Amino acid sequence: MSNTIQAVRGMNDVLPDHAHIWAFFEETVRDWLHAYGYRNIRMPIVEQTGLFKRAIGEVTDIVEKEMYTFVDSLNGESLTLRPEGTAGCVRAVLQHNLLYNAPQRLWYMGPMFRHERPQKGRYRQFHQVGVESLGFAGPDMDAEQIIMGARLWKKLGLSDIALQINTLGSSEDRARYRSRLVKYLEGHLDQLDEDSRRRLHSNPLRVLDSKNPAMQGIIEGAPRLLDDLGEDALKHFEDLQSMLRSAGVEFEINTRLVRGLDYYNYSVFEWVTDRLGAQGTVCAGGRYDGLVEQLGGKPASACGFAMGVERLLALMEEQKVDIPQAAPDAYVVHVGEAADRFALNAVEQLRDAGVRAVLHCGGGSFKSQMKKADQSGARYALIIGDNEAAAGQIAVKPLRVPGEQSMLGVAETADILKQR
Ligand code: ATP
Ligand code: MG
């Protein structure tokens, strides 16, 4: 084993025994998004490094230390594996002028890359489902996206995911708050850790996001943005709350909730569970009205969210959501030259009729093939010897369903197998 090459640390294989859970998740997500009229967009995994610097902000964990950045040796361009999807999505929307005459409801799903310390719920290649609405300014869209989340958890069979919301105000509110916060933090300089000191002037709101336990006291005492909101932001936030109430979605206001990314304003929200230890945020989002303009477009409102697929799957596992693995309908056992030829054709006809069948490959005795049939999980073994081949028939033997073995033609066999 010592000579085999291993996967990159923090980048995981999904093995066949787990793949059906991913497939269930992906199908559920697609159905759910279609129910709300969102359309799929697929962006490249690699983008110009400058896109993320501009969209996410230079003074963020992601851009400062988490990006996989490399130089394209052919032309010297700096490129980066996408650490998140919003930047690329907005880039694509602008590049192809999708906002020309209609707002857009968009979604994507795929791998993201961040150079973090791998641990439970935190990987270097992980997957997100991202949902973005562009061109919608009102709180009705914020409410839609939050209500969507509540519905998805139900569809996935999940409970214990609590909603926290906050507002970051308008960009003016935020600027005003920023100077109040800086003044407060400067008054407590001796208590700030190294990260926070560095962020004090470049990105002070991020100090509130610090996970350092030693910082929690000073964060508790900080002035609250919520206490000094302009009229617009206050109304937006109150409208959002009343829409959530009337939809029956419970929430908690967490005034310390700020997003790690710089382009958020107005509503921010997180869906959090206490069942996964420290990595409990399964979905995070909010409004980012400033981003489209920041990326060179005409100003346009926007809001969106991203969920961590691995964390949601871990929660499904933790909560014992049972997703049965689809087994084949039949396993085809065949011995003899004429039988081999007949089996090859018969199994294709069965598949034409919609049957899921595994054809035994590699020869061997009836006995050893029957063992494989059993291990496959198939409901039936289809047994073909030279006699069956000559008669154009199949011996259909139930493995996991009641009933006797019977001799049937191909079409009758298909009818039986399709009664799942
Ligand atoms: P955290 O505070 O946990 O680092 P974040 O603010 O960096 O999260 P976002 O950029 O908002 O996370 O990404 C949205 C979601 O993607 C997160 O809520 C989480 O569920 C998931 N996620 C983020 N980073 C990782 C990772 N390294 N591994 C697995 N999932 C992740
Ligand atoms: Mg992070």
XYZ file of C-alpha atoms and ligand atoms in Angstrom:
452
model
C 0.000 0.000 0.000
C 2.858 2.359 0.782
C 3.474 2.772 -2.915
C -0.070 3.784 -3.880
C -0.980 7.374 -4.534
C -3.529 8.858 -2.131
C -6.146 11.534 -2.732
C -5.164 15.104 -1.856
C -5.724 15.834 1.841
C -9.163 17.290 2.492
C -10.492 16.108 -0.881
C -12.791 13.119 -0.590
C -13.940 10.283 -2.792
C -17.634 9.465 -2.774
C -17.740 5.675 -2.954
C -20.612 3.684 -4.523
C -22.058 2.796 -1.106
C -22.662 6.513 -0.531
C -23.338 7.714 -4.048
C -27.062 6.968 -3.855
C -27.387 9.418 -0.954
C -25.745 12.099 -3.069
C -28.052 11.200 -5.956
C -31.115 11.429 -3.698
C -29.910 14.810 -2.441
C -29.248 16.137 -5.954
C -32.606 14.964 -7.293
C -34.446 16.422 -4.318
C -32.652 19.727 -4.792
C -33.495 19.849 -8.515
C -37.196 19.185 -7.885
C -37.256 21.761 -5.123
C -35.613 24.457 -7.271
C -37.957 23.789 -10.169
C -40.885 24.207 -7.787
C -39.717 27.812 -7.287
C -38.850 28.579 -10.907
C -35.061 28.729 -10.530
C -32.958 27.945 -13.589
C -29.649 26.154 -13.651
C -26.431 27.935 -14.597
C -23.065 26.162 -14.864
C -19.865 28.109 -14.558
C -16.241 27.017 -14.960
C -14.382 25.804 -11.895
C -11.393 28.020 -12.677
C -11.673 31.809 -12.875
C -9.264 34.733 -13.024
C -7.896 35.368 -9.540
C -8.873 39.025 -9.858
C -12.561 38.089 -9.948
C -12.480 36.664 -6.428
C -10.329 39.486 -5.097
C -12.845 41.983 -6.368
C -15.990 40.083 -5.490
C -15.094 38.603 -2.125
C -12.741 41.317 -0.918
C -9.004 41.253 -0.254
C -9.382 41.268 3.536
C -11.327 38.055 3.973
C -10.279 34.591 5.128
C -11.015 33.229 1.698
C -8.858 35.637 -0.294
C -6.165 36.038 2.340
C -5.424 32.405 2.932
C -7.863 29.897 1.479
C -7.618 30.129 -2.297
C -5.930 27.624 -4.569
C -4.197 30.067 -6.857
C -1.694 29.213 -9.565
C -0.065 30.770 -12.569
C -1.084 29.457 -15.976
C 2.369 28.683 -17.305
C 1.253 29.219 -20.888
C 0.440 32.886 -20.538
C 1.365 33.917 -17.012
C -2.267 34.582 -15.970
C -3.130 34.134 -12.299
C -6.008 31.664 -11.982
C -7.916 30.324 -8.977
C -10.073 27.266 -8.270
C -13.419 28.749 -7.295
C -13.812 28.993 -3.502
C -17.521 29.858 -3.868
C -20.009 30.350 -6.670
C -21.501 33.820 -6.383
C -18.555 35.629 -7.997
C -18.514 33.365 -11.047
C -22.298 33.424 -11.336
C -22.465 37.217 -11.364
C -19.519 37.347 -13.758
C -21.375 35.029 -16.149
C -24.600 37.016 -15.840
C -22.758 40.225 -16.732
C -20.652 38.699 -19.467
C -23.750 37.323 -21.208
C -25.971 40.261 -20.391
C -28.625 38.103 -18.749
C -30.042 41.036 -16.817
C -30.757 42.909 -20.044
C -34.512 42.822 -19.742
C -35.512 40.455 -16.995
C -34.503 39.591 -13.457
C -33.044 36.146 -12.973
C -33.572 33.289 -10.544
C -30.524 31.029 -10.860
C -28.945 28.029 -9.183
C -25.843 25.877 -9.487
C -24.307 22.940 -7.701
C -20.744 21.731 -7.664
C -17.335 21.555 -6.041
C -15.662 24.520 -4.334
C -12.063 24.668 -3.150
C -10.620 26.256 -0.029
C -7.259 25.643 1.548
C -8.477 25.138 5.123
C -7.415 22.767 7.880
C -9.432 19.634 7.114
C -11.720 18.445 9.917
C -15.253 17.135 10.294
C -17.486 19.304 8.095
C -14.565 21.281 6.713
C -12.831 20.064 3.587
C -10.587 21.445 0.871
C -12.858 20.272 -1.892
C -16.464 20.500 -0.797
C -19.759 20.998 -2.559
C -22.280 23.773 -2.498
C -25.715 24.330 -3.888
C -25.900 28.036 -4.655
C -29.091 29.994 -5.304
C -28.951 33.569 -6.621
C -31.713 36.023 -7.494
C -30.619 39.047 -9.480
C -32.705 42.121 -10.099
C -35.073 41.777 -7.139
C -34.834 44.595 -4.592
C -37.656 43.911 -2.145
C -37.786 41.820 1.023
C -40.240 39.458 -0.702
C -37.255 37.840 -2.406
C -35.315 37.549 0.848
C -38.401 35.886 2.316
C -38.775 33.556 -0.684
C -35.223 32.316 -0.323
C -35.577 31.685 3.389
C -38.933 29.937 2.989
C -37.318 27.783 0.304
C -34.734 26.633 2.817
C -37.393 25.588 5.303
C -39.111 23.533 2.612
C -35.886 21.806 1.564
C -35.043 20.660 5.080
C -38.486 19.093 5.260
C -38.055 17.389 1.877
C -34.721 15.975 2.986
C -36.252 14.671 6.207
C -34.155 16.982 8.405
C -35.060 18.644 11.673
C -33.184 20.752 14.218
C -32.021 23.394 11.749
C -32.606 26.814 13.273
C -32.802 30.061 11.340
C -30.875 33.132 12.414
C -31.350 36.447 10.661
C -29.841 39.888 10.900
C -29.561 43.045 8.864
C -26.405 44.835 7.814
C -28.370 47.922 6.838
C -27.930 49.977 3.707
C -24.393 50.769 2.601
C -24.751 54.179 4.326
C -25.927 52.555 7.564
C -23.026 50.211 7.324
C -20.512 53.005 6.788
C -21.893 54.920 9.768
C -21.804 51.816 11.910
C -18.310 51.024 10.787
C -16.893 54.198 12.287
C -18.778 53.629 15.551
C -17.465 50.097 15.716
C -13.872 51.122 14.954
C -14.031 53.733 17.709
C -15.304 51.112 20.156
C -12.694 48.544 19.158
C -9.891 51.123 19.353
C -10.972 51.685 22.926
C -10.317 47.988 23.620
C -7.155 47.575 21.594
C -5.363 45.612 24.306
C -8.091 42.919 24.189
C -8.027 42.397 20.416
C -6.310 39.321 19.024
C -3.889 39.582 16.134
C -6.461 38.888 13.399
C -8.834 41.467 14.772
C -6.145 44.131 15.025
C -5.265 43.544 11.422
C -8.942 43.809 10.447
C -9.665 46.794 12.631
C -9.274 49.262 9.793
C -9.547 47.064 6.715
C -12.686 45.079 7.573
C -13.855 45.832 11.121
C -17.238 44.102 10.778
C -15.374 40.842 10.455
C -14.124 41.267 14.006
C -17.687 40.454 15.113
C -17.393 37.187 13.197
C -14.341 36.075 15.210
C -14.567 32.552 16.592
C -11.829 33.190 19.172
C -13.378 32.550 22.632
C -11.138 35.210 24.170
C -12.811 37.801 21.922
C -16.390 36.964 22.838
C -16.632 39.425 25.732
C -15.591 42.427 23.720
C -17.867 41.338 20.868
C -20.849 41.113 23.236
C -20.213 44.667 24.338
C -19.889 46.127 20.846
C -22.463 48.622 19.558
C -25.183 47.003 17.468
C -25.900 47.927 13.867
C -29.548 47.138 14.497
C -29.782 50.085 16.911
C -28.844 52.650 14.284
C -30.621 51.629 11.107
C -31.916 54.030 8.490
C -35.607 54.022 7.635
C -35.237 51.888 4.490
C -33.225 49.165 6.119
C -35.506 49.071 9.126
C -38.574 48.679 6.927
C -36.883 46.011 4.781
C -35.995 44.055 7.904
C -39.409 44.407 9.512
C -41.188 43.422 6.299
C -39.002 40.363 6.021
C -39.838 39.361 9.575
C -43.554 39.737 9.084
C -43.423 37.654 5.870
C -41.556 34.918 7.703
C -44.072 35.014 10.515
C -46.997 34.695 8.163
C -45.279 31.784 6.407
C -44.830 30.101 9.774
C -41.030 30.082 9.574
C -39.458 30.493 12.989
C -36.364 32.627 13.344
C -34.087 34.250 15.840
C -32.405 37.627 15.385
C -28.679 37.318 15.896
C -27.232 40.814 15.897
C -23.717 39.440 15.642
C -24.395 37.647 12.424
C -22.210 39.219 9.758
C -21.226 37.366 6.641
C -17.602 36.639 5.896
C -17.977 38.127 2.459
C -17.817 41.852 1.951
C -20.607 42.440 -0.524
C -23.578 41.768 1.724
C -26.071 44.446 2.829
C -29.598 44.376 4.276
C -30.673 40.823 5.185
C -28.222 38.133 6.183
C -29.234 34.704 7.370
C -27.835 31.382 8.438
C -29.371 27.986 9.011
C -27.568 26.355 11.911
C -27.745 22.988 13.613
C -26.249 21.985 16.931
C -26.003 18.344 15.828
C -22.732 18.637 13.911
C -20.349 20.124 16.443
C -18.405 23.254 15.561
C -19.241 23.154 11.844
C -22.947 23.715 12.388
C -23.819 26.220 9.659
C -25.411 24.261 6.833
C -26.616 27.195 4.766
C -25.765 30.880 4.663
C -26.837 33.797 2.574
C -28.253 37.232 2.262
C -28.527 40.297 0.120
C -25.558 41.666 -1.823
C -26.867 44.641 -3.744
C -23.367 46.079 -4.220
C -21.741 43.224 -6.039
C -23.078 43.592 -9.576
C -21.801 47.149 -9.785
C -18.545 46.181 -8.125
C -17.996 43.682 -10.914
C -18.577 46.308 -13.566
C -22.296 45.925 -14.249
C -25.089 48.451 -14.021
C -26.266 48.507 -10.408
C -28.684 45.647 -9.728
C -30.097 44.201 -6.541
C -29.224 40.668 -5.679
C -29.580 38.090 -2.986
C -28.626 34.486 -2.607
C -27.458 31.680 -0.419
C -25.189 28.675 -0.482
C -25.484 25.440 1.380
C -22.781 22.987 2.280
C -23.714 19.637 0.791
C -21.330 17.546 2.942
C -22.722 19.102 6.112
C -26.323 18.434 5.064
C -25.480 14.842 4.175
C -23.733 14.435 7.524
C -26.869 15.716 9.208
C -28.997 13.260 7.223
C -26.740 10.512 8.467
C -26.822 11.814 12.031
C -30.608 11.955 11.941
C -30.769 8.497 10.359
C -32.641 9.587 7.269
C -32.872 6.281 5.413
C -32.238 6.341 1.672
C -32.546 2.818 0.281
C -29.974 1.859 -2.303
C -31.523 0.903 -5.619
C -30.717 -2.726 -6.375
C -31.049 -4.248 -9.863
C -34.306 -5.995 -10.714
C -32.477 -9.048 -11.956
C -29.122 -10.774 -12.195
C -28.678 -12.929 -15.269
C -26.945 -16.245 -14.740
C -25.955 -18.136 -17.894
C -23.863 -21.220 -18.626
C -23.275 -22.742 -22.073
C -22.392 -21.347 -25.476
C -25.940 -21.015 -26.785
C -27.036 -19.712 -23.366
C -24.378 -16.973 -23.416
C -25.574 -15.724 -26.802
C -29.247 -15.893 -25.857
C -28.630 -14.166 -22.522
C -26.785 -11.278 -24.166
C -29.744 -10.582 -26.462
C -32.463 -11.282 -23.911
C -31.002 -8.892 -21.354
C -30.911 -6.087 -23.933
C -34.590 -6.744 -24.715
C -35.368 -6.608 -21.007
C -33.580 -3.250 -20.766
C -35.561 -2.006 -23.780
C -38.629 -2.781 -21.689
C -37.307 -0.754 -18.745
C -35.828 -3.516 -16.599
C -32.625 -2.935 -14.598
C -30.560 -6.047 -15.105
C -26.975 -7.082 -14.464
C -25.572 -9.651 -16.882
C -23.069 -11.953 -15.277
C -19.672 -11.502 -16.910
C -16.587 -13.653 -16.604
C -18.069 -17.171 -16.794
C -17.975 -19.697 -13.950
C -20.301 -22.429 -12.663
C -24.039 -22.014 -12.007
C -23.307 -22.215 -8.314
C -20.742 -19.428 -8.276
C -22.937 -17.250 -10.510
C -25.939 -17.794 -8.219
C -23.820 -16.585 -5.323
C -23.086 -13.371 -7.252
C -26.798 -13.019 -8.026
C -27.554 -13.187 -4.325
C -24.835 -10.675 -3.410
C -26.058 -8.228 -6.044
C -29.230 -7.524 -4.079
C -31.344 -8.273 -7.173
C -34.924 -9.377 -6.584
C -34.728 -12.131 -9.201
C -32.136 -14.420 -10.712
C -32.727 -15.100 -14.394
C -31.241 -18.483 -15.135
C -30.359 -19.459 -18.675
C -28.822 -22.769 -19.753
C -28.601 -24.206 -23.257
C -32.062 -25.823 -22.841
C -33.671 -22.495 -21.956
C -31.831 -20.861 -24.858
C -33.137 -23.495 -27.280
C -36.693 -22.922 -26.009
C -36.299 -19.118 -26.008
C -37.236 -19.084 -22.319
C -35.859 -17.919 -19.012
C -36.020 -19.587 -15.597
C -37.146 -16.758 -13.340
C -36.190 -17.388 -9.714
C -37.341 -15.009 -6.982
C -34.502 -14.167 -4.579
C -36.029 -11.553 -2.310
C -39.716 -11.806 -3.103
C -42.160 -14.641 -2.480
C -43.041 -17.041 -5.286
C -41.904 -20.143 -7.143
C -39.370 -20.417 -9.941
C -41.096 -20.352 -13.345
C -40.224 -20.621 -17.026
C -41.198 -17.522 -18.988
C -40.636 -15.886 -22.360
C -38.644 -12.626 -22.481
C -41.701 -10.364 -22.670
C -43.447 -12.093 -19.745
C -40.227 -11.912 -17.747
C -40.085 -8.163 -18.317
C -43.674 -7.794 -17.088
C -42.887 -9.644 -13.859
C -39.653 -7.741 -13.211
C -41.283 -4.372 -13.670
C -43.713 -4.980 -10.805
C -41.411 -3.324 -8.302
P -17.441 28.905 8.017
O -17.707 30.015 8.967
O -17.943 27.542 8.483
O -16.023 28.849 7.533
P -18.103 30.332 5.638
O -18.619 31.622 6.101
O -16.696 30.245 5.160
O -18.342 29.192 6.751
P -19.719 30.353 3.243
O -18.644 30.939 2.441
O -20.871 31.188 3.617
O -19.085 29.689 4.561
O -20.236 29.011 2.535
C -21.580 28.548 2.648
C -21.654 27.171 3.255
O -20.732 26.282 2.637
C -21.265 27.107 4.725
O -22.334 27.480 5.537
C -20.929 25.645 4.897
O -22.107 24.875 5.039
C -20.275 25.309 3.585
N -18.811 25.345 3.693
C -18.005 26.435 3.706
N -16.720 26.079 3.774
C -16.699 24.712 3.812
C -15.661 23.723 3.867
N -14.381 24.053 3.874
N -16.021 22.425 3.891
C -17.321 22.049 3.864
N -18.338 22.928 3.797
C -18.040 24.243 3.770
Mg -14.899 29.713 6.047
